[in-house]
mmCIF file of C-alpha atoms and ligand atoms in Angstrom:
data_model
loop_
_atom_site.group_PDB
_atom_site.id
_atom_site.type_symbol
_atom_site.label_atom_id
_atom_site.label_comp_id
_atom_site.label_asym_id
_atom_site.label_seq_id
_atom_site.Cartn_x
_atom_site.Cartn_y
_atom_site.Cartn_z
ATOM 1 C CA UNK Q 856 4.661 23.105 -44.556
ATOM 2 C CA UNK Q 857 7.252 22.537 -41.818
ATOM 3 C CA UNK Q 858 4.566 20.954 -39.672
ATOM 4 C CA UNK Q 859 3.607 18.634 -42.535
ATOM 5 C CA UNK Q 860 7.281 17.590 -42.823
ATOM 6 C CA UNK Q 861 7.576 17.019 -39.092
ATOM 7 C CA UNK Q 862 4.440 14.851 -38.833
ATOM 8 C CA UNK Q 863 4.887 13.248 -42.258
ATOM 9 C CA UNK Q 864 1.325 14.175 -43.186
ATOM 10 C CA UNK Q 865 -0.830 17.301 -43.450
ATOM 11 C CA UNK Q 866 -3.424 18.158 -40.848
ATOM 12 C CA UNK Q 867 -7.033 17.559 -41.786
ATOM 13 C CA UNK Q 868 -10.539 17.315 -40.435
ATOM 14 C CA UNK Q 869 -12.470 14.083 -40.817
ATOM 15 C CA UNK Q 870 -16.022 15.057 -39.892
ATOM 16 C CA UNK Q 871 -18.424 12.272 -38.885
ATOM 17 C CA UNK Q 872 -22.082 13.276 -39.076
ATOM 18 C CA UNK Q 873 -25.210 11.204 -38.473
ATOM 19 C CA UNK Q 874 -27.957 10.414 -36.002
ATOM 20 C CA UNK Q 875 -27.351 9.542 -32.368
ATOM 21 C CA UNK Q 876 -26.353 5.869 -32.251
ATOM 22 C CA UNK Q 877 -25.388 5.837 -35.947
ATOM 23 C CA UNK Q 878 -21.801 4.800 -35.167
ATOM 24 C CA UNK Q 879 -19.823 8.050 -35.339
ATOM 25 C CA UNK Q 880 -17.972 7.636 -32.035
ATOM 26 C CA UNK Q 881 -17.351 3.929 -32.617
ATOM 27 C CA UNK Q 882 -15.761 4.497 -36.028
ATOM 28 C CA UNK Q 883 -13.861 7.630 -34.997
ATOM 29 C CA UNK Q 884 -12.483 5.990 -31.822
ATOM 30 C CA UNK Q 885 -11.289 2.881 -33.630
ATOM 31 C CA UNK Q 886 -9.853 4.935 -36.469
ATOM 32 C CA UNK Q 887 -7.990 7.136 -33.989
ATOM 33 C CA UNK Q 888 -6.384 3.983 -32.553
ATOM 34 C CA UNK Q 889 -5.322 2.802 -36.013
ATOM 35 C CA UNK Q 890 -3.772 6.172 -36.887
ATOM 36 C CA UNK Q 891 -2.110 6.467 -33.478
ATOM 37 C CA UNK Q 892 -0.550 3.021 -33.814
ATOM 38 C CA UNK Q 893 0.787 4.071 -37.233
ATOM 39 C CA UNK Q 894 2.586 6.944 -35.539
ATOM 40 C CA UNK Q 895 0.232 9.577 -36.890
ATOM 41 C CA UNK Q 896 -0.848 12.651 -34.966
ATOM 42 C CA UNK Q 897 -4.572 11.979 -34.552
ATOM 43 C CA UNK Q 898 -7.151 13.287 -32.129
ATOM 44 C CA UNK Q 899 -10.765 12.361 -31.492
ATOM 45 C CA UNK Q 900 -12.889 15.438 -30.923
ATOM 46 C CA UNK Q 901 -16.135 14.182 -29.472
ATOM 47 C CA UNK Q 902 -19.344 16.130 -28.954
ATOM 48 C CA UNK Q 903 -19.626 15.091 -25.329
ATOM 49 C CA UNK Q 904 -16.182 16.489 -24.459
ATOM 50 C CA UNK Q 905 -17.030 19.965 -25.738
ATOM 51 C CA UNK Q 906 -20.507 19.900 -24.230
ATOM 52 C CA UNK Q 907 -19.027 19.675 -20.726
ATOM 53 C CA UNK Q 908 -16.500 22.460 -21.307
ATOM 54 C CA UNK Q 909 -16.263 24.975 -24.095
ATOM 55 C CA UNK Q 910 -19.971 24.587 -24.914
ATOM 56 C CA UNK Q 911 -21.396 24.101 -21.425
ATOM 57 C CA UNK Q 912 -23.430 27.269 -21.807
ATOM 58 C CA UNK Q 913 -25.333 25.774 -24.760
ATOM 59 C CA UNK Q 914 -28.500 23.683 -24.797
ATOM 60 C CA UNK Q 915 -30.235 21.773 -27.579
ATOM 61 C CA UNK Q 916 -32.404 24.417 -29.219
ATOM 62 C CA UNK Q 917 -31.754 24.805 -32.912
ATOM 63 C CA UNK Q 918 -29.806 28.042 -32.326
ATOM 64 C CA UNK Q 919 -27.653 26.422 -29.630
ATOM 65 C CA UNK Q 920 -27.022 23.343 -31.738
ATOM 66 C CA UNK Q 921 -25.852 25.505 -34.600
ATOM 67 C CA UNK Q 922 -23.510 27.392 -32.257
ATOM 68 C CA UNK Q 923 -22.252 24.127 -30.759
ATOM 69 C CA UNK Q 924 -21.269 22.830 -34.189
ATOM 70 C CA UNK Q 925 -19.754 26.169 -35.212
ATOM 71 C CA UNK Q 926 -17.464 26.124 -32.149
ATOM 72 C CA UNK Q 927 -16.620 22.466 -32.700
ATOM 73 C CA UNK Q 928 -15.667 23.292 -36.266
ATOM 74 C CA UNK Q 929 -13.408 26.129 -35.159
ATOM 75 C CA UNK Q 930 -11.648 23.877 -32.630
ATOM 76 C CA UNK Q 931 -11.228 21.176 -35.283
ATOM 77 C CA UNK Q 932 -9.802 23.719 -37.708
ATOM 78 C CA UNK Q 933 -7.240 25.018 -35.205
ATOM 79 C CA UNK Q 934 -6.139 21.480 -34.335
ATOM 80 C CA UNK Q 935 -5.846 20.577 -38.011
ATOM 81 C CA UNK Q 936 -3.759 23.704 -38.512
ATOM 82 C CA UNK Q 937 -1.323 22.437 -35.869
ATOM 83 C CA UNK Q 938 -0.896 19.315 -38.014
ATOM 84 C CA UNK Q 939 -3.331 16.897 -36.390
ATOM 85 C CA UNK Q 940 -5.740 14.566 -38.155
ATOM 86 C CA UNK Q 941 -8.869 15.539 -36.279
ATOM 87 C CA UNK Q 942 -11.652 12.967 -36.068
ATOM 88 C CA UNK Q 943 -14.692 15.043 -35.240
ATOM 89 C CA UNK Q 944 -17.806 13.125 -34.181
ATOM 90 C CA UNK Q 945 -20.848 15.376 -33.991
ATOM 91 C CA UNK Q 946 -24.469 14.756 -34.945
ATOM 92 C CA UNK Q 947 -24.188 18.165 -36.665
ATOM 93 C CA UNK Q 948 -27.729 18.010 -38.031
ATOM 94 C CA UNK Q 949 -27.599 21.013 -40.346
ATOM 95 C CA UNK Q 950 -25.836 21.261 -43.697
ATOM 96 C CA UNK Q 951 -25.072 24.974 -43.325
ATOM 97 C CA UNK Q 952 -22.592 24.666 -40.435
ATOM 98 C CA UNK Q 953 -20.921 21.593 -41.932
ATOM 99 C CA UNK Q 954 -20.485 23.457 -45.215
ATOM 100 C CA UNK Q 955 -19.136 26.527 -43.398
ATOM 101 C CA UNK Q 956 -16.386 24.455 -41.791
ATOM 102 C CA UNK Q 957 -15.532 22.888 -45.143
ATOM 103 C CA UNK Q 958 -15.344 26.342 -46.745
ATOM 104 C CA UNK Q 959 -12.788 27.492 -44.168
ATOM 105 C CA UNK Q 960 -10.467 24.508 -44.691
ATOM 106 C CA UNK Q 961 -7.841 24.263 -47.440
ATOM 107 C CA UNK Q 962 -9.095 22.198 -50.415
ATOM 108 C CA UNK Q 963 -9.058 18.459 -49.719
ATOM 109 C CA UNK Q 964 -8.477 18.883 -45.991
ATOM 110 C CA UNK Q 965 -12.091 18.423 -44.964
ATOM 111 C CA UNK Q 966 -13.540 14.956 -45.341
ATOM 112 C CA UNK Q 967 -17.235 14.579 -44.596
ATOM 113 C CA UNK Q 968 -18.204 11.092 -43.492
ATOM 114 C CA UNK Q 969 -21.933 10.453 -43.502
ATOM 115 C CA UNK Q 970 -22.660 7.708 -41.005
ATOM 116 C CA UNK Q 971 -25.956 6.851 -42.600
ATOM 117 C CA UNK Q 972 -27.849 4.512 -40.322
ATOM 118 C CA UNK Q 973 -31.653 4.336 -40.497
ATOM 119 C CA UNK Q 974 -33.338 5.857 -37.476
ATOM 120 C CA UNK Q 975 -35.043 2.475 -36.800
ATOM 121 C CA UNK Q 976 -31.633 0.813 -36.385
ATOM 122 C CA UNK Q 977 -30.347 3.634 -34.166
ATOM 123 C CA UNK Q 978 -33.463 3.315 -32.058
ATOM 124 C CA UNK Q 979 -33.062 -0.454 -31.747
ATOM 125 C CA UNK Q 980 -29.447 -0.006 -30.651
ATOM 126 C CA UNK Q 981 -30.383 2.826 -28.286
ATOM 127 C CA UNK Q 982 -26.784 2.897 -27.020
ATOM 128 C CA UNK Q 983 -27.402 5.630 -24.460
ATOM 129 C CA UNK Q 984 -31.124 5.051 -23.814
ATOM 130 C CA UNK Q 985 -31.861 8.422 -25.399
ATOM 131 C CA UNK Q 986 -34.434 7.207 -27.948
ATOM 132 C CA UNK Q 987 -36.525 5.664 -25.167
ATOM 133 C CA UNK Q 988 -36.459 9.005 -23.356
ATOM 134 C CA UNK Q 989 -37.245 10.933 -26.547
ATOM 135 C CA UNK Q 990 -40.262 8.686 -27.242
ATOM 136 C CA UNK Q 991 -41.434 9.349 -23.685
ATOM 137 C CA UNK Q 992 -41.205 13.086 -24.436
ATOM 138 C CA UNK Q 993 -38.477 13.489 -21.845
ATOM 139 C CA UNK Q 994 -36.113 14.976 -24.419
ATOM 140 C CA UNK Q 995 -37.544 17.730 -26.609
ATOM 141 C CA UNK Q 996 -35.806 18.407 -29.946
ATOM 142 C CA UNK Q 997 -34.257 14.969 -30.354
ATOM 143 C CA UNK Q 998 -32.613 14.619 -33.774
ATOM 144 C CA UNK Q 999 -34.397 12.104 -35.977
ATOM 145 C CA UNK Q 1000 -37.478 12.016 -33.744
ATOM 146 C CA UNK Q 1001 -38.575 15.565 -32.990
ATOM 147 C CA UNK Q 1002 -35.803 17.636 -34.563
ATOM 148 C CA UNK Q 1003 -34.637 17.518 -38.186
ATOM 149 C CA UNK Q 1004 -31.475 15.990 -39.654
ATOM 150 C CA UNK Q 1005 -30.240 17.225 -43.030
ATOM 151 C CA UNK Q 1006 -28.180 14.495 -44.738
ATOM 152 C CA UNK Q 1007 -25.013 15.609 -46.544
ATOM 153 C CA UNK Q 1008 -25.634 16.076 -50.263
ATOM 154 C CA UNK Q 1009 -22.195 15.083 -51.502
ATOM 155 C CA UNK Q 1010 -20.109 13.585 -48.689
ATOM 156 C CA UNK Q 1011 -16.680 12.093 -49.410
ATOM 157 C CA UNK Q 1012 -17.717 8.856 -47.700
ATOM 158 C CA UNK Q 1013 -20.996 7.188 -46.769
ATOM 159 C CA UNK Q 1014 -21.474 4.216 -44.493
ATOM 160 C CA UNK Q 1015 -24.638 2.189 -44.045
ATOM 161 C CA UNK Q 1016 -23.698 0.678 -40.714
ATOM 162 C CA UNK Q 1017 -26.755 -1.589 -40.754
ATOM 163 C CA UNK Q 1018 -25.280 -3.224 -43.867
ATOM 164 C CA UNK Q 1019 -21.503 -2.876 -43.388
ATOM 165 C CA UNK Q 1020 -19.545 -4.172 -40.404
ATOM 166 C CA UNK Q 1021 -17.339 -1.879 -38.327
ATOM 167 C CA UNK Q 1022 -14.281 -3.585 -39.901
ATOM 168 C CA UNK Q 1023 -15.550 -2.987 -43.451
ATOM 169 C CA UNK Q 1024 -16.238 0.672 -42.691
ATOM 170 C CA UNK Q 1025 -12.769 1.093 -41.198
ATOM 171 C CA UNK Q 1026 -11.058 -0.446 -44.234
ATOM 172 C CA UNK Q 1027 -12.816 1.953 -46.613
ATOM 173 C CA UNK Q 1028 -12.136 4.880 -44.292
ATOM 174 C CA UNK Q 1029 -8.465 4.007 -43.977
ATOM 175 C CA UNK Q 1030 -8.040 3.648 -47.742
ATOM 176 C CA UNK Q 1031 -9.649 7.006 -48.451
ATOM 177 C CA UNK Q 1032 -7.755 8.959 -45.783
ATOM 178 C CA UNK Q 1033 -4.458 7.295 -46.705
ATOM 179 C CA UNK Q 1034 -4.842 8.606 -50.271
ATOM 180 C CA UNK Q 1035 -5.702 12.088 -49.048
ATOM 181 C CA UNK Q 1036 -2.733 12.159 -46.672
ATOM 182 C CA UNK Q 1037 -0.382 11.034 -49.405
ATOM 183 C CA UNK Q 1038 -1.775 13.622 -51.832
ATOM 184 C CA UNK Q 1039 -1.171 16.437 -49.339
ATOM 185 C CA UNK Q 1040 2.354 15.523 -48.314
HETATM 186 P P1 ADP R 2101 -22.886 7.752 -32.245
HETATM 187 O O1 ADP R 2101 -21.517 8.185 -31.818
HETATM 188 O O2 ADP R 2101 -23.150 7.981 -33.699
HETATM 189 O O3 ADP R 2101 -23.979 8.292 -31.373
HETATM 190 P P2 ADP R 2101 -22.070 5.163 -31.217
HETATM 191 O O4 ADP R 2101 -20.765 4.957 -31.922
HETATM 192 O O5 ADP R 2101 -22.041 5.652 -29.801
HETATM 193 O O6 ADP R 2101 -22.981 6.151 -32.118
HETATM 194 O O7 ADP R 2101 -22.932 3.815 -31.251
HETATM 195 C C1 ADP R 2101 -23.068 3.014 -32.402
HETATM 196 C C2 ADP R 2101 -23.402 1.557 -32.041
HETATM 197 O O8 ADP R 2101 -23.609 0.824 -33.248
HETATM 198 C C3 ADP R 2101 -22.299 0.856 -31.275
HETATM 199 O O9 ADP R 2101 -22.876 0.041 -30.286
HETATM 200 C C4 ADP R 2101 -21.617 0.000 -32.380
HETATM 201 O O10 ADP R 2101 -21.012 -1.175 -31.866
HETATM 202 C C5 ADP R 2101 -22.799 -0.347 -33.281
HETATM 203 N N1 ADP R 2101 -22.435 -0.656 -34.680
HETATM 204 C C6 ADP R 2101 -22.851 -1.735 -35.387
HETATM 205 N N2 ADP R 2101 -22.324 -1.749 -36.631
HETATM 206 C C7 ADP R 2101 -21.574 -0.635 -36.742
HETATM 207 C C8 ADP R 2101 -20.766 -0.095 -37.791
HETATM 208 N N3 ADP R 2101 -20.638 -0.694 -38.985
HETATM 209 N N4 ADP R 2101 -20.124 1.073 -37.544
HETATM 210 C C9 ADP R 2101 -20.251 1.693 -36.356
HETATM 211 N N5 ADP R 2101 -20.987 1.240 -35.324
HETATM 212 C C10 ADP R 2101 -21.651 0.068 -35.501
#
């Protein structure tokens, strides 16, 4: 409560899930900038950052991926508890771990954002050249190609980034989060 008063808003977790190249990092990074410029306490928690530190012992098997997301969720939860708006960008392919994080957060403080981009579009973008490698069988268990992705059943927000521009997505995101922040103040 005191933390909410100090920051002027409650902490929360905004969880971006979707295929590699869907647009999670792009949206979360630009949204972090918007919130930061508004004087909000916001922090982008990106999969790659944890993979080189806290989760460096984990690979990409299904068990390791589940553990990776579980740890990410715990970090996000702690940061949100300190009062931060955490923008968590993780493929997080399985519904179970995403739902477990939601269940541990106070009501309304977990916002699931499904960055729903068709795998064909992600593959065309191939931002990191990973799809090319996956097609060449250089990456086993690649989400969307050789490893499953379970779409969220009832996410708070959904973006079709092949149909909506980055700016349009950000406007909708901002509107939704603004309402949630106001409701929790
Ligand atoms: P992810 O973090 O999901 O792996 P990235 O954010 O790294 O994906 O890459 C997404 C790519 O798609 C970027 O090159 C971005 O410019 C592009 N893109 C096109 N339209 C959108 C949109 N509406 N939202 C987000 N990204 C988009």
